[in-house]
Each structure stands twice: as C-alpha cells, then as structure tokens.
Amino acid sequence: MELEQLKKSVEENPDDSSLQFELGLYLWDNGGDSEKAAEHFVLSAKSDPNNAVAFKYLGHYYSRVTLDLNRAAKCYQRAVLINPNDSDSGEALCDLFDRQGKEILEIAVCRDASEKSPKAFWAFCRLGYIQLHQKKWSEAVQSLQHAIRGYPTMSDLWEALGLAYQRLGMFTAAIKAYGRAIELDETKIFALVESANIFLMLGSYRKGVELFEQALKISPQNISVLYGLASGLLSWSKECINLGAFGWAASLLEDARKAAKASSELASSMSCIWKLHGDIQLTYARCFPWSGGTENSEFTLKTFSDSILSWRSICYSAALSAKASYQRALHLAPWQANVYTDIAITCDLVSSLSDDSDTSSSWKLPEKMVLGALLLECENSEFWVALGCMSDNSALKLHALIRALHLDVSLAVAWAFMGQIFRESDEMKFAKQAFDCARSIDPTLALPWAGSADTYARESTSDEAFESCLRAAQISPLAEFQVGLAWLALLQGNISSPQIFACIEQAVQRSPYYPEPHNLHGLVCEARHNYHTAIASYRLALAAMSIYPESSVKSHAGKVSINLVRSLSKAGRFKESVMECANLKSKGLLDAGGLQIYAFSLWRTGQNDSALSVIRDLAGRISTREKTSIAFPISFICSLLYCISGLDSAITSIQKMPKDFFQSSKISFIVSAIHSLDQSDRLQSIVASTRSYITSQEEIVAMHYLIALSKLLKTGAGDFLGYEKGIAHLSKAIHMYPHSNLIRNLLGYILLAGEGMKDACTASRCCIINVSECANKEGLKSALEVLGGGSVACNVIGNTAPRFSFPTCHCQYLNAPVVVVELQRFLHQEPSNSSVRYLLILNLVQKAREQRFPRQLCRAIERLISVALSDETCSKEGEYKKFQLLLCASEISLQMGNIAESINHARKASSLSLPSSYLFLGHLQLCRAYAANGSTKNMQEEYRACLELKTDSNIGWICLKLIESQYNLEPDANLLEMSLQECSSQKKNSWKEWMAVYSLARGLDSTGKKDFFSAEEFLAQACSLLNSESCLLLCHGAVCMELARQSNDSQFLSLAVKSLSKVQASSLFPLPIVYTLLAQAHGSLGSKEKWEKNLRLEWFCWPPEMRPAEVYFQMHILARQSEDRPETTSGIENYQSPEKWVIRAIHTDPSCRRYWKVLDKLVQHPMS
Amino acid sequence: MKLAGLKSIENAHEDSVWAATWVPATEDRPALLLTGSLDETVKLWRPDELDLVRTNTGHSLGVAALAAHPSGIIAASSSIDSFVRVFDVDTNATIAVLEAPPSEVWGMQFEPKGTILAVAGGSSASVKLWDTASWRLISTLSIPRPDAPKPSDKTSSKKFVLSVAWSPNGKRLACGSMDGTICVFDVDRSKLLHQLEGHNMPVRSLVFSPVDPRVLFSGSDDGHVNMHDAEGKTLLGSMSGHTSWVLSVDASPDGGAIATGSSDRTVRLWDLKMRAAIQTMSNHNDQVWSVAFRPPGGTGVRAGRLASVSDDKSVSLYDYS
C-alpha cells in the first residue's frame, strides 16, 4: 500500500527530489529492487545536487551491489563534501581507501572533514587511529581527544588515547585514559595490561600487580598477562628485599613463580619466559629467610642443624631451578649473551650453597660461562665486570675490571670491585681511590660505601666508618654490610639503636650458619635488656660454631660463652649461669669478668661457700700493676662479701687489703657505703684516705649524698633516723653545690620524712620544677615525688579563682598551684608511672577538699583511683599506696553521699597487711563512715579497734579525739591524751606543733558545744605553744569576742584585740573578718576612730568578686557617719551614698530582711 | 614534597596543647581541626586561617587524646582521668560517655569505616573496641603477659598500651606499648597475631601507610621512626634524626611521606623513598605532641595540610605539597 502511494506521488510530481529519494529508500530498506532504488537515488541527486543522503545510498549501491568501487568512492566523497558530519559515508569511504591501500587519500578525506566541521567526530576518530598507526603520537592525542567529545563512552577511543599518551611518556595521563577505558568495558585486556606495565615502570608494583590479576580473571590463559604479572611480582619482591623484608619478598616470589610457570606451559618455546623464570628462582634463592631462631622455646643442637639444612635445601633447590631455566632460555636462543652471565651467576650461587669443591679443572664453570658471553659481545663492559667477579684468579680479576673500565670509564661497579680487590690485598691507598671514584660516579651503589667504611675503620675514624657503612646497609641490606655495621656500632657504644637491631635481625635471616650474626644479635638484644632473646642468640652462635667449625675460631667460643653467662645472670637464670660458668672454668676459659658472674650467680642460688671460694680465686688474680682495671673487681668483692657474710666480714677483709687497692673513686664509694653501716667506725682511716681520690664535681656531690645518709643512720635513736644531722649536712652541701638535683631531692625527701611542721614547705622549695628532668631518680626519690608529696603535706593546694579559702601557709605562692598541672603534664608524658598517678590523686583530693568536694571533680578522682587500684603492684610500698588510695576513695564516696561505698572502701583498706599504725587510720575512716550512717554500735566497735591498734600519727589521735568527744565515747578519758603525748614526744621536733593542734581541736570541739570558757582555755594554750600561727590566733580572738558579748567583761575584749592584732601581723596577707572583729572590739572599748579604721581595712581584705553583702552594709554605716561629719571626705565609704551601699548589699544577698528594712528607712526619712 | 608554614596561633590554648586531629569534611562544611589541651578544653578551628569556631569545656583534667569519625559528623575526646566523651562536631551535643571501670584511656582511633572506636587501655594491657552504633563495648583485645618477667623491671611486667592504629582496610589493629613492642591483632577474630620488635622504649605513636596496608610506622622515645612489615614481622628500617622522643607520627594521604613531632621541639618531614628527613620545621618552642595531615576530601580541596600542636600552647598549620 505504501509503495503504491509513493509511486503515485512520484508519477504526479516527477521533479520532486524528496519523493524520489523516499521511494528509493523504501525500496532499499524493504528488500526491493536495489537497481530501481538506485535509479531513484540518481534522479533525486540530479534534482537536488546537495542531497548528501542520496549520494550516500548510491555509494552503498556501488560498493555493495555492483562493486563499482570508483563510482562508490565518488559518491561517498560527494556525500562527505556536502555533509562532513555524515559518519556513514565517511567511514565507508575510508574503508574503501583502506582496502585499496590508499592511506594518503584516507588521511586527506579525514583531515578535510575535520577541518570543515568540528562535529565530524568520525573523522577525528579515524584520523586518530591512522596517526596512531603512523606513530605520530602527539597528533594522535589531539585527534583522539576531539573524537572522544563525540563518542565519550567509546572504550576503544579511550584505549587508543592511553596508548598515545603512553608512547609520549605521559604516563599519568595514560593511566587515566586506560582507567576510563576499563571503566567503560571491563574486558579491555590491552588497557589493563598496558596500564599495569606503566605502573611497574613507575615503581607502583602493587597497583601493577593488581591490574594484572584483574586481567588474568578475564583471560586466564593470556601469556602477556601472565608474563606481566610475574614481572611485576619479581620487581615488587626486589623492592621488598631492598627494604630488608625478606619474608615478604619470598611470598611474592612464590606467586611470581606460579605465574611464570603457567606462562611457560602455554608458550614453552619463548626464551624470555624461561629467562624470567630463572630470574625469579635466582632471586628467591638469594632472599629466602631463615627462621626458627629465638622463637623456638626448645632449643637443641639438632633442631638448629635441621633448620639450617632445611633453609639451605630450599635455597639450593631454587638455585638449581634457576640454573635449569636459564639453560632452557639459552638453548632456545643461543645468541643471547646475557643468559650466559645469568647461568654463570647461578652456578656460582649453587657452588656456594653446596659443599662441593671442584678442583679438577683450571677454569671454574662460572668463568667458562662468562667467557661464553664475552665471545658473543666482547665489547660489553658489564660482562667483563662479571668475569672479574666470578674469577678466583687475582690477575685475571684485575685484568677483566681494567678491560671493563677501558670500555666504559664511568662504570661505577667496576671501580667498586677493583677497590674490593685492593682492599682484600691490603692495598688501602689504592682501594680508597677506587672506592672514592665509584662513589662519585654513582652514589646509589652500596659497595663503595661499605668499602669506604672499612678504610675509615682501619684509620680509626669510627664515626665516618659508621656513617658510610650505614649508607651501604640502607642501599643494599646485605648480611656482610649489616654485620659490619653492628660491629661499628658496638665500638661506638650505640648498639641498642633500632637501626642496628633491624640490620642484625635481617643479617641473621640471610646468614644463619655463621656464628657472628647470632653473637651480634645477642649483644644487641642484651643492650636492649632483652636478655632471653640474647641468651637464645648466644646459644645459636655456639651451635653454629660447633656445626660449622671451619667458619670460626675456637677461641671465639669462649667469648660467646662469656656473653651467654652474662646474659643468663642478668636475666635472673642463675642456675643455668652457674652451670655454664662451671663448664667454662673446667675448660680454663673463665676470665676475671666471668669469675665475677660466677660468684654472683652462686650467691644468688644460695651457694655461699662456693661463692666465697670463687671470690678468693678472683682476689688472687688481682694485680696492683693494672691500677685502672682493679677498681671494679675490688668493688665487687667488697659488695659481695657484705651481702654474703655481713658487715663484720666485709670490714675485716677491707682492713686486710693492701693500701694500693683503694686508689680510685669507685672503691671509695663502696668503702664509704660500708662505713656508713658501721657504728664502730672501724674504717674511718681508710675512708679518709680514699676520699682524696674523689676529684670531679659529680663524685664530690655523690659523696656528700652518701655522707648525709651515713649521718642519718648513725645519729638516730632507736627506730628513728637522725634527721637533724642529715639535714644540717645537706644544707651545707647544697650551699656549695646549688645546682645538684641529687642533693636537692634528698634534702627535700628528708624534710618530708621528718614530718616537721614547716619542713613540708621547705621541702617543696628544695626541688626545681622541670618536667623533662624531675623524673630522673638519681637518689631515693625524684624531684617530682618530693614536690608532689610536699604539696599534699602542706595541706594547701592554692586556688587561683575563685578563692575558696584563705590559707595561712606561705609556700603556696611559690609553687603549690603549679603542682597539679605539672603532675598532669608528667603523667601525660609517662603514662605508666604509677607514682605520678598516685601523687596526682592525692593532690586532687586535697583540691576537692578545699573546694568543698565538687561533684565533677570527685567523679574524675573516682576514675583515677579506679585505674590506679586496678594496676597490680606487689611491693610493700605498693601495699601502702593501695591503702592510701582506698582511703581517698572512701572519703570521696563519703562526701558524695555514698556511705555504703565509703564503708566498703574503708573496710578493704583495714584488711590490708600493713603495720597497726596505718590500719588505725582505716578504722578511723570506718568510724567516720558509720557515724555518718548513724550506726552507733559499729562506730563504737571501730573506735575500740583504733584504741587497740594505736598509731604514731598525731593527726590520727586528734581526729579520734574529736569523734570521741562529739559522740560521747569516753571509756577511758585519759587514754587518748596519754597516747598523743607519747606519740608526740617520740618526735621532738614537732611536739609543740602537734600539741597546739590538739588544743585547737579541743577548743573547736568546746566551741561546738557552746562551752566558750573551756574553748578559750584550750585556744589560749594552743596560742602559747604556737604563737605565730594565724588560724589559732583568729580562733582565740573570735571566742574571746563571744565571751565578751556573753559576760560583758572588757578583759575578754582586750584579749581579743591582742590576739586578732597578732593575726594580721603574722599573716602573709590580711585575712578577712579579722578587721571586722577588731572593729567590733575597739568599738566596744569606746574607740570610734579605731572602729572606723578597721571597718575600712576589712573592705580591702576581700577580693572584689568575693565581698559578702555584710561588707557593703558596713560601708553604709560608715557613709552615714561621714555624712554627719562633712569634713572627712577621703574614705572609701564616700564613693557612694548610704542608700547605694545598702542597695549593693541587697543585690549581693536579697534574702536578708535587715537590709530591706534599713533601705526602707533611708528612703522614707532621708537625711536633711 | 615539602612543607611551608601557613599560619601559627601563638596562644591557642591556655596551657600545653596535647592532641590534634582533623575532622573530615562533610557535604556542608570543609575539614576542621580539633585540638585538646591541658587546660581541659577542646577547640575547633577552621583552616586555613585557623579561626576559632568553638571551645568545648567539660573535662576535669587535661585532654589527652582526640579522635574524629571518618564521616566527619562526630568526634571523641578523652582526658587524663579516662573520661571519654563522644560529641557532635557541629552542635557539641554529647552523644555518648564511654566508661568501663577501671578502664584507662590513652590513644584512640576510629576504624576506617567508622564502625568501631579503638581505645588504648594503658595499664590494663588491652585495647577496648566500642561499637559506634550502640556505643557498647564489643570486645577487649588483651596482650598476654610475657612468659618470664625481666629482673630489671621493678614494677609490673604487664604491658602498658599507649597507642593504637588501624590498617587502611580495617582488618588489622596495631597497638604500641611502653616497653617498645607493637602488637598486631586480627580484629575479626579478636586474636593476637604477633609482636613487632625494634623499639625498646615507649612507642608513642603508630600509623599505617595509606597505600600499603602491610607497612606500619612507629615513633618512640628512642628518637627513631621505625618502618615495619606488619604482616611479616620484619623491621624494614629505622630512621634517625630527632634528638629526643618522637611523640607523634602521621602519614601523608599520598603515602609518600610521613611527618613527626618530637620532644626536640621540631616537626620533621621524611621522604620514604630516601628514608631520610628532608625538612625540619623549628617554629615551636616546646615539645611537639601531635602532628596530623588533613584527610583527603572536601569540595575544591587539593592542597595538602599538616597541623602541629605543642607544649608551648601554639597550633601551627603548614602547606604540604
């Protein structure tokens, strides 16, 4: 039907070009007569010469039906000429030219179209492919980029663009283009392979390997992919080897071997595949690490030998496999000279891994193979270097290297190996020149650095030797370089460095059959205090010596054994140490140092008689001719004699020794220490003579330290130390050496231990705050411990803002506010230091007490205590700390209202294994908790427990007295007083202070009971004992004021004025309320002028933010007085009117009705 | 690669600044810098001018550690009393308070996908893992006690766990101890795989290479920065140059360099190819407690940034390129 209509239309309008075309198109598309269709296309084209589509279809007709290629080309060309964007015509035309080999015409068509129309993307695409084929990479990039604008999702275009970028060396852009192609089509093997190769070239081996693996999933049998994967893994493993990660490299090489194996099965006739397989196996043979060293808990000679054999067999098998692969490669391509050298290298490795010694021929097999390579390429300098390396003939070696340098004078490796030859011949001058030349040419070559290190070491310039060897080991982690580096570090004394640890660990993995790496590994671990690993390493070294005797000298076994016994001793394995020492002694290898270890180990295992015997043997070996070396043995003998036989035996032995033995400072310290313990002073003359050898300032300071300790011990009475003498001596010492932290810390510690009233403040001033140094415990305590303890003992933390209290202690202005911050800083720096955490908790508890136990701070303290209690420590000091922490936790819980928890903590504290004087405090806390809980019966039980336990803590008795008085617990009225007096009398220094505190407590208790007469008596007694303490005077003055009010007796007013005046005189700064009381007293005595003066002074006592309302109210009174006398206008009260003063008082405390009444009166009846 | 000083705030906090971390960018805002201080506050800064956005209070003691969630929405802060608060970065609303007495809190880090928060447990010799959906403790990775204690150890022989680091794929967790060892855990199986050796002093900081999950960097009091093969138990190398403790280590997002902060008051940039320090910044007057590279992401952000904080109360920002 449609066809008929079209025919009718054409017949009616024979000159209509579009109708002709439509009829032809219908015939063409619907399988009609193509010839007739062509006729209509011709008619259409004739009618409309610009009808490009008609020409396109004519082109199709001529090229596909009649095969008239010339006419087809003309039609297509006409179509493109009319419409350059016609991709069908363009592609068809280019295909025709391409089939006919007319590339020039094809390019011309594409270029014309692209120049005419930017949207002729087909032309750009076609042109790009052609340019790519012609290797015109830059032009191809431009064309392809333009084509991609039209076909952005065409994967082939992106792939082509990537290839162009790759050839231009623009690898990053190439990777992106290939990546886009892969995104669009995941099966693009070419893009995957090429981008993987780029990553390998750039050194991103992981990414390259990943892409190869991705390609392998798509095409498992692809030789290119398998080869690329194997190459990538090999390159990656070499990078790991350079890092020293031999195990990692080995695992990568195993994967590489599998990939290479798979590719060789697919194409066994390709030489390069076998070459690659050989490279993989050779690298594996060189890098496979030995394991099973110090990790094995059960060490036997057999297990070590088996592990060595197993490791060696794996390397040997890999080397043999490489040898076979290289031979296959050579067999396939005999003209490849480099494969000859590969076989040579592999044969050399095989012979080194096996014990075969082939002496039948004058030429070694590796030498023969290198000669084969040279026969093919005699001008290859690298092959000559290879010959120089492989040959055992020194003349031939030198000749080969010289020949290589003739060919390439800049061949650094040749210079390096030449230097090696000279070095081995002890021609150090020539060696140095050769190494310097090699290093200047190629600084990244390792051998010149190692060789230079040896030359420096021989010249005794160890620093430069170490740096050079370190550089060599970093560039190429060979076992020889690493062992050398460890030796140099040992000479320099920095063998515990992680750099050395890394090197020697890697060296052991590569050379496990040599004893030297194991011995050095032991030395490194010993220097790092890892004694168990050191012991295992030394035993491995001894095992290596026994299994491979030709690789070591017998005398070295003794040295390694000495190392072993030293580590055993340090590790606390004294029984094993004794056995080893006995074995060495039987062989005659035990030197003086070994004898000391032997004696020490015998003593630690309880064999004192044997130890004494060894000591006598050691003493017999001491020679006075070597004065510089006798100090340590003699010191050791004296110390061990003291430990084994006691003080008298040590003194007797010292007295018998020749005088020449005591001519060193080290011995002086030992003798002085023993002298400190001798109450009879039998070593006085010897000590006096030895001290003349103490010359350096550090030694002098240390001796003063020791003398102070001696005075503490000798001048004490009974169980108490002689604090006064010790303090006196240290005070003199600190005057001479003010910068000595050792002296300062000890002085502070003794002042704290003496428990003097003022000494806590003095102790804090002794120590210097320096976070980075104050933790260094040179003596008994560190500076931070003294400082933290002193801060707690001072009982005043010192708040900055807001003020919670007004302390009367002076030291807070020096360092008290800093302590909490410094403790936090230090805990952050050394988080595992339990002492610092302990001190921080104590200081924070003091802070919480002063701030009336704020909830948030209490919770923080709870968390810290919880952590501290969970940290297990078994020492006696730890038990005491745990006790203190439990008491702190109990107090915090009590203040937070959690009485049950408080009782629980206190009960735990009371159950610890501590002296009774400490447990007293635990039960005292239980008393307080039960009192708060209202449990009278339990409280009484705890009270009786306290009486039975007793304590030497004054504050404990005073607190117990307060509880007794408050809750009417008086089974024996005099027992507490007697106990307190007994306790105080034992510490003569602070007797007055503690009795004063006791009287203060009694006075406060009486005040609570409204018995002001008794309170006044107690407080007067306290003031008489401690007449400069502000708080005592303040309390006494206040009580006198109350008594004066009650009894209307002016005598109490006078007493009050006297005490209150002393308060301000002795305080570092004015205390609030005191002036108000003084004003009241003076007013009562009739002195109006003094009344006004003191009221004004009260104003200035308060910080502005803390002034109470009453102070403002008092100002209003003064202001009214001033209004009555206008001539006095200079006082503080005149700044505002009385009404305004009252308003400020009301603003501060709106709840006071008295203020409102006064304000009302002032407003209603203003002064006129 | 190099560093260039951009901005430095002299008195960023009232006392020592101990911790710094970057909060990743979200759709609404760019990356922000979080700092924690001994003055008990956490501050939020907007780069590159380091404008102060907000000061968060609430801790009772110094803020010792900070961690930012990969989403950039929440962060966690902890103080010396082991108080951990998880909060919304933009609103400062408290999301959770993590407490598991007697747990101890030192280093913290979110798992790369953000599902777990790992907390170094100090003297508990363990790492605690908290679920970020329910904020419950889901696992405790314990380090076994050494077989035989060292006689030289006067205190407990238990390890003190100070630092933690997640591998980029979230499968491995490394933690550093005061005795210098580094333990590597298989997180899915809650199993200790092995220990890495090389340091014999506290390991203050750990970081995995962002491009190679086998490579782990560690900084220690011995002044060295070590490079470990975390799977093969091999010490690959040791880089020296700092004259005092290495307190912080961070890896650049491109994996080509690491930055370190030290007690010697310097910030150093290390080229991992050369395995040497290529640049030293000396603008801090006291030890540098934390260095942090800005994570990749954010609209229009191409340049790298490195932040450092110090005991001298300052916060510094550098351009890394």
Short mmCIF file of C-alpha atoms in Angstrom, two decimals, chain A residues 862 890 892-903:
data_model
loop_
_atom_site.label_atom_id
_atom_site.label_comp_id
_atom_site.label_asym_id
_atom_site.label_seq_id
_atom_site.Cartn_x
_atom_site.Cartn_y
_atom_site.Cartn_z
CA GLU A 862 36.99 8.25 91.30
CA SER A 890 36.31 6.13 100.86
CA ILE A 892 35.25 10.79 98.14
CA SER A 893 32.34 8.37 98.44
CA LEU A 894 31.55 9.73 101.88
CA GLN A 895 31.46 13.29 100.63
CA MET A 896 29.36 12.29 97.64
CA GLY A 897 26.79 10.72 99.94
CA ASN A 898 27.55 7.14 99.01
CA ILE A 899 28.13 5.90 102.54
CA ALA A 900 27.88 2.21 101.73
CA GLU A 901 30.62 2.53 99.15
CA SER A 902 32.66 4.55 101.59
CA ILE A 903 32.38 1.83 104.22
#
